[in-house]
Structures are given as C-alpha cells and as structure tokens.
Coordinates of C-alpha atoms and ligand atoms in Angstrom, one line a residue:
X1 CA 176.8 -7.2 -111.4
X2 CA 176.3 -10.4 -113.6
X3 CA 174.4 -11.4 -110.3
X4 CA 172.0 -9.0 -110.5
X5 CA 171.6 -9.6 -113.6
X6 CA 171.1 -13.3 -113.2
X7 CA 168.7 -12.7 -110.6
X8 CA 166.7 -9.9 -112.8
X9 CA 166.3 -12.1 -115.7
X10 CA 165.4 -15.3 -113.8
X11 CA 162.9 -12.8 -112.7
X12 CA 161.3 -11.6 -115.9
X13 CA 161.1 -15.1 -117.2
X14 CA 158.8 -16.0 -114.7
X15 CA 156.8 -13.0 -114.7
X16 CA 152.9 -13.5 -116.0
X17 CA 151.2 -10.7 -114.9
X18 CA 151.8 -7.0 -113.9
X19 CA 152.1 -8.2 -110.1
X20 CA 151.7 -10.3 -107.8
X21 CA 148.3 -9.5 -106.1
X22 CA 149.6 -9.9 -102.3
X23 CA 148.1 -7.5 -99.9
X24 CA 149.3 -4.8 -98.6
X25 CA 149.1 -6.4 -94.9
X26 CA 151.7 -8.8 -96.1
X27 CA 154.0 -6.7 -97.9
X28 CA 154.3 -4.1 -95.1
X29 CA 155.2 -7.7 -92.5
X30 CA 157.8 -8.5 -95.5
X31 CA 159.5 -5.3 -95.6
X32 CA 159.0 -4.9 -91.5
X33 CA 160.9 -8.2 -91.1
X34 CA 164.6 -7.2 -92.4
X35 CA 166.3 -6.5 -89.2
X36 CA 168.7 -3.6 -91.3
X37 CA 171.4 -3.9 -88.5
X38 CA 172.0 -7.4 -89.5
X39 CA 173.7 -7.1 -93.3
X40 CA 173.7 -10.6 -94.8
X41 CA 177.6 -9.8 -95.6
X42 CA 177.1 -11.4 -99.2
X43 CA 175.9 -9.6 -102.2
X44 CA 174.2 -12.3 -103.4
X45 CA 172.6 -13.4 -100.7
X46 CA 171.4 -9.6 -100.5
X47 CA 170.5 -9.5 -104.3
X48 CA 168.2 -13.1 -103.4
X49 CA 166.7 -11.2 -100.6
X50 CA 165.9 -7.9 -102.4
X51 CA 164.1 -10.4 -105.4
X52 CA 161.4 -11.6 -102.8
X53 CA 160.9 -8.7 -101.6
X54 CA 160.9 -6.0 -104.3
X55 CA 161.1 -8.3 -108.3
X56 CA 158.2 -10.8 -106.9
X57 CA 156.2 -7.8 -106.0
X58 CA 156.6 -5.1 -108.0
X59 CA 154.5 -3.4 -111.1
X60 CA 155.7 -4.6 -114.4
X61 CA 154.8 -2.2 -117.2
X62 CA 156.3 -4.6 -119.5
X63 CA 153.3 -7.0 -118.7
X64 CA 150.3 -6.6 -121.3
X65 CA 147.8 -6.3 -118.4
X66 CA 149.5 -3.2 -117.1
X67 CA 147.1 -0.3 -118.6
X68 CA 147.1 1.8 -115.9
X69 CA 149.3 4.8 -116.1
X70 CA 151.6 7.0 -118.3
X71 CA 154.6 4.4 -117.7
X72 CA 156.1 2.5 -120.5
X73 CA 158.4 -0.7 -120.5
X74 CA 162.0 0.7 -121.3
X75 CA 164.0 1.0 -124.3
X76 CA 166.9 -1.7 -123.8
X77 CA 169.8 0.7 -124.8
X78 CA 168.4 2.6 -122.3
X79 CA 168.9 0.5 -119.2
X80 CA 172.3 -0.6 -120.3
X81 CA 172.5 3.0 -120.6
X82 CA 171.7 3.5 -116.8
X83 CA 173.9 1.0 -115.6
X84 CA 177.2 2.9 -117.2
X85 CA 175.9 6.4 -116.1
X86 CA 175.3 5.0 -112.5
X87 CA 178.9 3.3 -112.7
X88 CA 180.7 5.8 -113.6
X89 CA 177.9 8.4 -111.2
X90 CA 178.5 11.3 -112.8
X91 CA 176.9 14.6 -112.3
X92 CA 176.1 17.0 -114.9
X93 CA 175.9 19.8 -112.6
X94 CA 179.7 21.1 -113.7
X95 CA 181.9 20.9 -116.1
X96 CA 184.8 20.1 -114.1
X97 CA 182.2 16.7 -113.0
X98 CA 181.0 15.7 -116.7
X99 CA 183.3 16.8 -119.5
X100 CA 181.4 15.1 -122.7
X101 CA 179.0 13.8 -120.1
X102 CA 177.6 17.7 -120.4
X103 CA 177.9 18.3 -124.1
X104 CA 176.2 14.7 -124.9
X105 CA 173.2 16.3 -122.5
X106 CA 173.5 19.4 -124.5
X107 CA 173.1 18.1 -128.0
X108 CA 170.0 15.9 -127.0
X109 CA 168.9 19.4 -125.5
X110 CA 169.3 21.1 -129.2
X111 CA 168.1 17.9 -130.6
X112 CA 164.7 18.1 -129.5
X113 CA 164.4 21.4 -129.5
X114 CA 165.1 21.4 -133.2
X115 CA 162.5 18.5 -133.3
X116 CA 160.2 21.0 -132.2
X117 CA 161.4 24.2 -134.2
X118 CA 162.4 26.2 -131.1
X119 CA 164.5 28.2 -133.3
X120 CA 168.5 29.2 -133.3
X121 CA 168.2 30.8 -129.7
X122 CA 166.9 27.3 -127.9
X123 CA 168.2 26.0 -124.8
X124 CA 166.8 23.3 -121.6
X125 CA 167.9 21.3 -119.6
X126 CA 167.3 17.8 -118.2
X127 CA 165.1 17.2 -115.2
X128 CA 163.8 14.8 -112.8
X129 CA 160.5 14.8 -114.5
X130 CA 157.3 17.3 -115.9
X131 CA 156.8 18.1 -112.1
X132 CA 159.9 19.7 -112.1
X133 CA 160.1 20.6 -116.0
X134 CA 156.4 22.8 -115.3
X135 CA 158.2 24.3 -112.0
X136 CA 160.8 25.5 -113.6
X137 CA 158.7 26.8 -116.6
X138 CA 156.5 28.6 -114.2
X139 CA 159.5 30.1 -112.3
X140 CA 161.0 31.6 -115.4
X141 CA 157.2 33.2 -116.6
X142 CA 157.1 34.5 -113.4
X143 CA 160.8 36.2 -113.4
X144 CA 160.4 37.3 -117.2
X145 CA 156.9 38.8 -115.9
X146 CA 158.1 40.9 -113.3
X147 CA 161.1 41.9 -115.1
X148 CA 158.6 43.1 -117.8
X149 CA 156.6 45.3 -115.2
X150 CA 157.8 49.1 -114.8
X151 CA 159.7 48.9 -111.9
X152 CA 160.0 45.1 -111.9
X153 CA 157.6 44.7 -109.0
X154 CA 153.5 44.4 -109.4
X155 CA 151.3 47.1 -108.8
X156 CA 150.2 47.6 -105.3
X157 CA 146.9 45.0 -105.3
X158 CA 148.1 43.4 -108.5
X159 CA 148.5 39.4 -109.0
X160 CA 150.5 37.2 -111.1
X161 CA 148.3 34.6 -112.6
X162 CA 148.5 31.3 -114.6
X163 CA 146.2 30.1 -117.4
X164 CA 145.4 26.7 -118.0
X165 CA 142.4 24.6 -118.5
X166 CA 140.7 22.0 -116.0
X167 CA 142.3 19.2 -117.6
X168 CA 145.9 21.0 -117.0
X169 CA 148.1 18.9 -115.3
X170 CA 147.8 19.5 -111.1
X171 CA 152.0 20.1 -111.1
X172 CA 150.9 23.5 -112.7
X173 CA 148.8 24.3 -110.0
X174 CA 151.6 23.2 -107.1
X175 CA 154.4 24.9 -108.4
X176 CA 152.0 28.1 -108.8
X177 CA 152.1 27.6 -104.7
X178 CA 155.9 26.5 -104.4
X179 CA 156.2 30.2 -106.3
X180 CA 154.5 31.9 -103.8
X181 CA 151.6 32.9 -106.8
X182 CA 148.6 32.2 -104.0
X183 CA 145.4 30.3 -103.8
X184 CA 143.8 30.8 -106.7
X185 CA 147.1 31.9 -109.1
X186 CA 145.6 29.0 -112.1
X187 CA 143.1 30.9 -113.7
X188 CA 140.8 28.0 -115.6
X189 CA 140.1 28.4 -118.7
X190 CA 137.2 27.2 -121.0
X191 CA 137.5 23.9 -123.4
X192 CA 135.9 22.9 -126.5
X193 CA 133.7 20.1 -126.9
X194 CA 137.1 17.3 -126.6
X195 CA 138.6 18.8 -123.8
X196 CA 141.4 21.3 -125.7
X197 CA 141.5 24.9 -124.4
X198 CA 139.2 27.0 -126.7
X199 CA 141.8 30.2 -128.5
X200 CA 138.6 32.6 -127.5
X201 CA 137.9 31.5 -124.0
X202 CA 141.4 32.1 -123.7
X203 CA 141.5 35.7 -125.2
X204 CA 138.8 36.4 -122.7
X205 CA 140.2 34.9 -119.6
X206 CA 143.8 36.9 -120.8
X207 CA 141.6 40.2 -120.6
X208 CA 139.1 39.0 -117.3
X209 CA 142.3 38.4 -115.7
X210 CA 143.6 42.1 -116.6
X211 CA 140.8 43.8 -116.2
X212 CA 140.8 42.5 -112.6
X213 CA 144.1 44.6 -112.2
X214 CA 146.0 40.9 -112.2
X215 CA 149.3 40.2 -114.5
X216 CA 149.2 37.2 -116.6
X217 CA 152.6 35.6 -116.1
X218 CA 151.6 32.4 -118.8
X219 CA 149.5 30.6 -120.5
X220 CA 150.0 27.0 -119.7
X221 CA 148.9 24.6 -122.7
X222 CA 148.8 20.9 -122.9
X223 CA 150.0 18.1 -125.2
X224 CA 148.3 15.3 -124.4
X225 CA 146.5 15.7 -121.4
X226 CA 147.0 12.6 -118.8
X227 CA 143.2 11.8 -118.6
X228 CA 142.2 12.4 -122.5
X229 CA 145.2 12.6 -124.2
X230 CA 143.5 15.9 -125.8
X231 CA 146.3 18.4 -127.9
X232 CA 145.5 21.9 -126.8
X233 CA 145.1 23.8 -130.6
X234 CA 148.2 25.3 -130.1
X235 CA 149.1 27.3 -133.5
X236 CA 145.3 28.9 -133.0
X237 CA 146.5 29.6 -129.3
X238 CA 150.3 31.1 -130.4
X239 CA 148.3 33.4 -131.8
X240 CA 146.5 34.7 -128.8
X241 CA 149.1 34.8 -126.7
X242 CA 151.3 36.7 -129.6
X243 CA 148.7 39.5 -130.7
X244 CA 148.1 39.9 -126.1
X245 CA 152.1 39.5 -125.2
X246 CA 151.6 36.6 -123.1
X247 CA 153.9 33.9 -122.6
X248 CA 153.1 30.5 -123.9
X249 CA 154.3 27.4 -122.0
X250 CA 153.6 23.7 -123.5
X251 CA 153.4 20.7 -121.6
X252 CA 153.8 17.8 -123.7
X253 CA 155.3 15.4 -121.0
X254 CA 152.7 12.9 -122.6
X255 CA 152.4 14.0 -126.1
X256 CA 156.5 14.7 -126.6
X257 CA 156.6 11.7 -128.3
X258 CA 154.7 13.3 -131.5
X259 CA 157.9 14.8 -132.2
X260 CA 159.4 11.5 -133.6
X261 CA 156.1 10.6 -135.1
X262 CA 156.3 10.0 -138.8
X263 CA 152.7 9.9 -138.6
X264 CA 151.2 11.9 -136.5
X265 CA 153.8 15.2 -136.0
X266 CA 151.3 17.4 -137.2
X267 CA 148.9 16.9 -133.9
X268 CA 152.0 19.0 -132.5
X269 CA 151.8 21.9 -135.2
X270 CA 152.5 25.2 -133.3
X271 CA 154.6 23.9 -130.6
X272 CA 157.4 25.5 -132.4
X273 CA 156.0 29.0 -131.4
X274 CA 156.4 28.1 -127.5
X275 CA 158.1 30.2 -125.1
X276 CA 159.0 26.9 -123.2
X277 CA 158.1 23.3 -123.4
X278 CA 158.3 20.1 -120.8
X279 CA 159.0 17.3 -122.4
X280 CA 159.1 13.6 -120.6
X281 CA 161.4 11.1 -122.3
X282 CA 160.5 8.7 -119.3
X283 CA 156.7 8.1 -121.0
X284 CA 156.5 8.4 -125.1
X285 CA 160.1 7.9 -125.4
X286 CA 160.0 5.0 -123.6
X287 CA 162.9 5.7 -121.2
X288 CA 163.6 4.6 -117.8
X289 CA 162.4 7.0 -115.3
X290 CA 164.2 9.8 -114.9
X291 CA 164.5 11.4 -118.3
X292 CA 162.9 14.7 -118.9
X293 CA 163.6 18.0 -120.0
X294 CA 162.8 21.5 -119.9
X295 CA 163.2 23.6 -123.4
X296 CA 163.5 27.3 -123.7
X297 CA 163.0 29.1 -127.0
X298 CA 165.4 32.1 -125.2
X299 CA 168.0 30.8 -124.2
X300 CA 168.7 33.6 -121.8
X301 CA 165.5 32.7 -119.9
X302 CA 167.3 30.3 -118.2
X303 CA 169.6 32.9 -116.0
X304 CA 166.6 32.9 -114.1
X305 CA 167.6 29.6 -112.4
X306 CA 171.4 30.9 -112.1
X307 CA 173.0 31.0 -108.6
X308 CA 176.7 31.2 -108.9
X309 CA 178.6 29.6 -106.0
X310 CA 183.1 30.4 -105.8
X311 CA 182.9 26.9 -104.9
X312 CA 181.2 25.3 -107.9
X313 CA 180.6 27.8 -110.7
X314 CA 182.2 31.1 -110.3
X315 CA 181.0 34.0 -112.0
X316 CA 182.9 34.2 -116.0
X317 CA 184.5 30.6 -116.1
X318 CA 184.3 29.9 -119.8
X319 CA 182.9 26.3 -119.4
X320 CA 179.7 24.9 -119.7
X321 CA 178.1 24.6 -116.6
X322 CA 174.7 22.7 -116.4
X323 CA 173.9 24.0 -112.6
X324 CA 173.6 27.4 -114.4
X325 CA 170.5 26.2 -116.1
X326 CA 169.0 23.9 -113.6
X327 CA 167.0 24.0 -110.4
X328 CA 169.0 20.5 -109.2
X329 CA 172.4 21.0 -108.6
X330 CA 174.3 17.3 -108.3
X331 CA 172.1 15.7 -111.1
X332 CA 172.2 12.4 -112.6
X333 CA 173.5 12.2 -116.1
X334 CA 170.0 10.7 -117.8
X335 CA 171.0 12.4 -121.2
X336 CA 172.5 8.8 -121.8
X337 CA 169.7 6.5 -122.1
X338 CA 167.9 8.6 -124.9
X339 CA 171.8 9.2 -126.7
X340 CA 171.8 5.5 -126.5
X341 CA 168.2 4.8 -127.3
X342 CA 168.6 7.4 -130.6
X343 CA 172.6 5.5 -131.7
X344 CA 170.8 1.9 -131.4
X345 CA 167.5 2.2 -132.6
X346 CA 167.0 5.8 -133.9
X347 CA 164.6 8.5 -133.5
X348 CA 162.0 6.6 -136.4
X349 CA 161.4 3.8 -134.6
X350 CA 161.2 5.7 -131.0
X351 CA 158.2 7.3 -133.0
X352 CA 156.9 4.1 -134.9
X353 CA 156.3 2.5 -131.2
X354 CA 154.3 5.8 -129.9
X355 CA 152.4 5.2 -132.6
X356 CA 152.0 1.5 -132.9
X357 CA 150.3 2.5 -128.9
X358 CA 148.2 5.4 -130.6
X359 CA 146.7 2.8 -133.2
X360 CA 146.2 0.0 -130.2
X361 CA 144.2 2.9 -128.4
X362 CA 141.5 3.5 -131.6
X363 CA 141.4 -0.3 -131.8
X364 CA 140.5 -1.1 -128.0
X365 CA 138.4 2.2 -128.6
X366 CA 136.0 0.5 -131.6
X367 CA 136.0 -2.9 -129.7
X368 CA 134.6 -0.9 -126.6
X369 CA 132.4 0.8 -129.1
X370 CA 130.6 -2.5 -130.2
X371 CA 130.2 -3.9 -126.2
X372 CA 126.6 -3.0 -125.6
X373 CA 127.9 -3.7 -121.5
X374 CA 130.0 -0.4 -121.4
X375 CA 129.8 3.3 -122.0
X376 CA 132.6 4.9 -123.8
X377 CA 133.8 8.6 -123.4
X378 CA 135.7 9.8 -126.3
X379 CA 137.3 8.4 -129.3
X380 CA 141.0 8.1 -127.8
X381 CA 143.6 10.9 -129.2
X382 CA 146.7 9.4 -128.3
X383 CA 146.5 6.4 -126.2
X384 CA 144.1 6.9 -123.3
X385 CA 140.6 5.1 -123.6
X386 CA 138.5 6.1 -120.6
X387 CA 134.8 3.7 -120.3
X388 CA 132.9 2.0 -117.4
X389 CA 131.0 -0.9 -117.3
X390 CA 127.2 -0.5 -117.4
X391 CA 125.4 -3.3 -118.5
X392 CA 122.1 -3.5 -119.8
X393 CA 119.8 -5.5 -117.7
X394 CA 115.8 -6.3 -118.2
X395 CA 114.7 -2.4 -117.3
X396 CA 117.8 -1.0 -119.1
X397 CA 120.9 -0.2 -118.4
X398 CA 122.0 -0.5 -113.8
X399 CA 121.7 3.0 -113.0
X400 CA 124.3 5.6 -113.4
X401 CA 125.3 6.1 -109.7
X402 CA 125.7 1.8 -109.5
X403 CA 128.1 2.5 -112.8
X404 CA 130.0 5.5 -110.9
X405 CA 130.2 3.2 -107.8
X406 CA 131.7 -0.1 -109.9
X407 CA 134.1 2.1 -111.2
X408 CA 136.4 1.9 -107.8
X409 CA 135.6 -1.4 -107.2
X410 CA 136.4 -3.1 -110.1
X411 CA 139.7 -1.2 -111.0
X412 CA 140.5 -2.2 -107.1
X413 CA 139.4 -5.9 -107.3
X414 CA 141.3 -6.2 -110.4
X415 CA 145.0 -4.7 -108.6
X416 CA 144.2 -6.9 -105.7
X417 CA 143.8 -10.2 -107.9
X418 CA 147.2 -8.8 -109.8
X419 CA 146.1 -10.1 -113.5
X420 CA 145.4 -6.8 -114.3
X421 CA 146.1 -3.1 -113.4
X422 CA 143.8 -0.1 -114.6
X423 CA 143.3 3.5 -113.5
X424 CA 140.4 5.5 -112.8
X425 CA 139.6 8.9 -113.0
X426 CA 137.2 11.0 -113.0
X427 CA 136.1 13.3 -116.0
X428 CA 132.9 15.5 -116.6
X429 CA 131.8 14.7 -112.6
X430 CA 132.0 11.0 -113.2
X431 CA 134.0 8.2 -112.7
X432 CA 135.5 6.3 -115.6
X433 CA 138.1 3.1 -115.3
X434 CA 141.2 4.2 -117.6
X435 CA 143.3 2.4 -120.1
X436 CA 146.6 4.2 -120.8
X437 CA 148.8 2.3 -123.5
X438 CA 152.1 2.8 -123.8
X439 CA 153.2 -0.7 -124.7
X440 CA 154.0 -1.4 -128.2
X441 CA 154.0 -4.7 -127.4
X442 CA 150.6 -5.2 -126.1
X443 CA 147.9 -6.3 -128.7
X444 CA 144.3 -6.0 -128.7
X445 CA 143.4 -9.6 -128.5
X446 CA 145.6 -8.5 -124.3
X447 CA 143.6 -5.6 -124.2
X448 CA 140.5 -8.0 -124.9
X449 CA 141.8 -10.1 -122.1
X450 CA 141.7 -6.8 -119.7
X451 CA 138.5 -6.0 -121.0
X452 CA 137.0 -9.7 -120.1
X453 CA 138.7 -9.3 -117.0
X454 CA 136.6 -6.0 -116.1
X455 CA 133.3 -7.3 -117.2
X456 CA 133.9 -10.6 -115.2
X457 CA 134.4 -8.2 -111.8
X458 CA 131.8 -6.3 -112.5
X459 CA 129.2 -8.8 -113.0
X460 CA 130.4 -10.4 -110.0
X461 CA 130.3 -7.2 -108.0
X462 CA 127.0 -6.6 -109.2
X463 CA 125.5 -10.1 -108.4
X464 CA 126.7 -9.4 -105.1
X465 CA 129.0 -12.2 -105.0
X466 CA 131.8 -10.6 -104.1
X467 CA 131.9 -7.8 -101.3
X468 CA 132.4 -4.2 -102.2
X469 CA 136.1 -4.0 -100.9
X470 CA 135.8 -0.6 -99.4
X471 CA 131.9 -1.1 -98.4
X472 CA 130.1 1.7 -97.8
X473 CA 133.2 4.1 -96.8
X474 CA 134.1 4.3 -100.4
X475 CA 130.2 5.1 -101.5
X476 CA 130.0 7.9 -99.2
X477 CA 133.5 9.4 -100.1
X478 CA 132.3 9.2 -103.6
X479 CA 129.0 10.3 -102.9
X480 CA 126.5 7.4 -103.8
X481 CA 124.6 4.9 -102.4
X482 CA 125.8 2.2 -101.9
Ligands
LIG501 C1 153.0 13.0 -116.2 C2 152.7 14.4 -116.5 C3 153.3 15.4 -115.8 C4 154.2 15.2 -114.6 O1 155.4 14.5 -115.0 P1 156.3 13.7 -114.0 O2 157.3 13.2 -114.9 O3 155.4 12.6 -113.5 O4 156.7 14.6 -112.9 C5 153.0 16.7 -116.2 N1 152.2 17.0 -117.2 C6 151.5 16.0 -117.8 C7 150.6 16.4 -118.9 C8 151.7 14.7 -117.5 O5 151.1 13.7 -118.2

C-alpha cells in the first residue's frame, strides 16, 4: 500500500497537463502487450507496470487544463475514505454485512434530504450514479402511477408517459426504455428563453398528454442541466404538478451542490416540494466517483424496489436492510467519502468550492465576452460556458458552417496535443466547444491559457496549416462543407 502510494504521488508530481496526448494506436499496442498469463509475481513491479500504462496516460481533472466534463478533482478525506471502505469491502446491502457502515449511509441520506426540505417522511438511498439515481426515480413514478389507476393497470390503448424538456438529461430517456414505457414515453416539453422548462408549456403538455388518452407518470425537472447549467423554475413548476396530481422528479446530479451553497441555495428554491430527487456527490460535491444518491420525500415509495430473498432479507427482520431500498444488491459503501469529506472539512466549505467554480464560470464568461474572435452563448448559470471560435476576418466574420466545422476540430486537436481537454456539444442546432469548471483550484489567468490554446488551433486549422483530423468524414457527419 505505501507503494502505491509512492508510485501515485511520484506520479502527480510530475503531472503538467490533463494527459499525455499519445494516440490511441499506441495505447491500444501498450495495453495489447501485457501477456496476462505471465503475472510479474511482485507487487511492485506490477504497481511500476500499471503507472506506464494507466497514471502516465490517464485524464487528470485535477489539471487546470481539464475543462471538459462534469468531473471534479476529489476531496482528499474522500480518497482516504475509499481506501478504508475498499479495505474493509463492505457492502451496504444488509445489515448483517454493514452494521454502522448502514446507519452512517442512512444519516448522510436524511442529511441531504433535510438540506433540501424533503420533510419528516424522507428516505434514498446511495447509488452508482444519476443514471441509476433517474432509473430508479422513473421506476417508482411508474409503480406509484399504476398503483393510482383503478384497477392498477392502464386503460386498454392508454400510455405511461414522462415529461421533460430537450435539455433533460438522455438517462431519462433510457431508463423510460429499460421500463418498458416505449419509443416515444419522454414527452418534450417547451423552455423559456435560457433553456428552463416554461410552468405553462408544462401545464399544457400535462393535459396534451391526457387528452391523448395517455397517463402522466412524472414530470422530470432539471438542476443544472449538463450543457447550460440552466435550474428548471421549480417552485413555479411544484405548483403545476400540485394543482394537476402529477409527480415531480428533480435531477440535480449537477446542481446538488447548491444545497451547501451559502450563496447561491436559493437557485434551488422549490426543490423541497419534490416527490424525488438524484443527487450526484461524485460532481459538486467533489467526491470520487461513485457517490450518488436517490431521495424520496415518501419514504414508502421505496417498497417499490423491495424484493425480499430467505437468504438475505427475510420478510419482518427488524434490521435495517439497505437492499430493501436499492436496485444494486452487494453495493459498495460510498456513504464514507462524503461522512469523511463533511467531519474534515464541513458542509460550508464543500459549498464555498462549488461556488468559487460558479464565479470562475462568469469570469471566463466576461473575458469571452470582450474577445471579438469568439461567439458566446449564454451568460453561464453554474459553471458551464459554451462559445466557438469565429474570428472576424476582412469580409467579416468566416462563415457560420466553417465555425460549426472548427468546433470538432479544435476540441479534437487540442485532446490529441494533451495540454488541454474541452467538450463540445451541440445546442440550438449548432456546435459549441464547452467549458465545464469544476475545479476550485483553477483560475482564470488557466482558463486564459485554454482560451489561447483554442484560438491558436483554430487559426491554425483555418490557415490550413494543419489538416482537419477527421477530413471530410467528420464534415459530412456533421453536415457541412468541408
Ligand atoms: C451527469 C448527469 C447525469 C448522469 O449521472 P451519472 O452519475 O453520470 O450517471 C444525470 N443528469 C444530469 C443532469 C447530469 O448532469
């Protein structure tokens, strides 16, 4: 162990830059050339052999140049959390498997869902992830719905469908097809001018939906969408769903860390009238993946992920029982890392380092705003900035399809040169490169660095110097000329 550790740390050290920038040709030769019938007998020698292949390589989020996606560097208590909890390898699934392990996971469970006024009934449970958090959520509308029906069963013809709005998370949409809901079971609902569902599109989609026979089983809302950040209004949108009896799920795997905001809580005002809520410690928590949670405001909800098994958890034992509640049954015990993170640092300064990302995001925002060389979507809500590059030349700015088409290349020279890793997305019909900040370490002179680093590609892309990496294959996917 103090190996590994050795070998991690004389890692980080060196580390300048999110990765390396070797090619994926010569990665997939690395990894092709362990014979794993011939063990190296020596855990070091193993641990040295694991460092080339996977620490010299891999995607640092730590690194300020790493702007790319929703993952943070990790909370320190938290990954000396991981290392007792994978020790020790217990699994919350049973009582008889967890003792305290189980009723540290259930306080952090009533923690946060007194963070988000759930009420006295509240329950959750941890999970792998918002994938898994919206599955469940969607399984439990879906039960609750039918058990609602006369009968229990939809009327002959009749569907069960999901609200949600086109910048919804696509995890809604998949586990609306791992319920068996059909093609079609996300019903989309209309935004207003920054993305956020609009409370009277979503009055009228509620009665579309049942005037067309069909059952609504949920309305799914978002806080902090993964593109735009955007916080769905969601008192004005408990309100619909209240006055129309329709149950009101919030996904806030992005935006969860409001709720330990001492500035910004209010964006989440409402949440505390959800019927259930994902929540994903592993981004604005800053924990190591996986830490995540499902929250109920019913606690009773949950019996609709109950199976019990004389082997594990008979029917009546008078112990709490974690696989009652969950769709996982031997599940790691990631309650630790954010009990560890809160007794170390506390919940305030969890909060303070969302924000201190937040503020980074309006900076990089006003800096983009004065570049004459790139266009700029939307002022940031959390910390998202989505722009492209589209300099002015003598006859104005290069056209908008070159723009769209230097969106892929740049974001894909810049991951192959390794200095710098952004995303790209596509919003309104167009492409934009994406910054997502969830550092609180990074400043905006980095983010200027990124930002110099994206002009710099683009010029040279547009000058021709440098080949479009995916030639014309890429233009005709994305459907312009190339
Ligand atoms: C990341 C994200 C998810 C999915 O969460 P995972 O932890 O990646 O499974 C769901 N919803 C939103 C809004 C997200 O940003």
């Amino acid at each position: 162990m103090t190996t590994a550790l050795d070998v991690l740390t004389d890692r980080v050290r060196v580390v300048q830059r999110p990765r390396s920038g070797a090619a994926l040709e010569d990665l997939e030769d690395l990894v092709a050339g362990v014979d794993l019938d011939a063990p190296l007998g020596d855990t070091t020698a193993a641990l040295r052999e694991a460092s080339r292949l996977y620490l010299e390589h891999a995607v640092w989020f730590h690194e300020p140049g790493y702007v790319a996606h929703l993952n943070c560097p990790v909370a320190v208590p938290a990954l000396a959390a991981d290392l007792l909890a994978s020790a020790v390898n217990t699994s919350v699934d049973t009582w008889d498997q967890s003792t305290t392990a189980t009723l540290m996971e259930r306080r952090l469970v009533a923690w946060t869902a007194q963070r988000a006024g759930l009420g006295p009934a509240a329950d959750g449970v941890f999970t792998s992830g918002g994938t898994q958090s919206n599955l469940q959520a969607l399984l439990l509308a879906r039960e609750e719905a039918l058990a609602a029906l006369p009968g229990g069963a939809l009327p002959p013809g009749a569907r069960l469908r999901v609200l949600a709005t086109d910048q919804g998370h696509f995890s809604v949409a998949k586990g609306a097809r791992l319920l068996g809901l059909g093609d079609g079971a996300v019903v989309t609902v209309g935004t207003d001018a920054r993305h956020r569902m609009d409370p009277a599109a979503l009055r009228a989609a509620v009665l579309r939906t049942r005037a067309a026979g069909d059952v609504v089983a949920a309305v799914v809302a978002t806080a902090g969408t993964t593109d735009l950040g955007a916080v769905d209004p969601l008192a004005a949108l408990a309100d619909v769903c209240g006055e129309l009896g329709v149950r009101l799920h919030v996904d806030a795997a992005y935006g969860c860390g409001l709720l330990v905001s001492r500035r910004r809580r209010h964006l989440l005002d409402g949440v505390e009238r959800a019927d259930s809520l994902t929540v994903d410690f592993h981004k604005s928590f800053f924990q190591p993946v996986a830490s995540s949670a499902l929250l109920v405001r019913d606690g009773a909800a949950l019996r609709h992920a109950t199976h019990h098994a004389a082997y594990l958890n008979p029917r009546g034992e008078r112990v709490p029982n974690q696989v009652d509640r969950s769709l996982q049954t031997t599940r790691r015990f990631d309650a630790l890392k954010l009990w560890l993170t809160l007794r170390t640092m506390g919940a305030d300064a969890v909060g303070d380092a969302f924000d201190a990302c937040i503020d980074l995001a309006a900076q990089v925002h006003e800096d983009l705003l004065a570049d004459p060389d790139v266009e700029v979507h939307s002022a940031p809500v959390l910390s998202t900035v989505l722009f492209r590059y589209r300099p002015a030349g003598p006859g104005g700015r290069v056209p908008a399809a070159t723009a769209d088409l230097l969106v892929g290349a740049v974001r894909d020279r810049l991951f192959d040169e390794g200095e710098a890793v952004v995303a790209r997305t596509v919003v309104g019909g167009r492409p934009w490169l994406k910054l997502t900040l969830l550092n609180p370490a990074t400043t905006r002179e980095d983010v200027r660095a990124v930002l110099a680093l994206v002009r710099e590609a683009g010029q040279d892309l547009l000058r021709g110097a440098v080949p479009h990496p995916a030639g014309p294959a890429r233009a005709e996917r994305e459907g312009v000329p190339a």
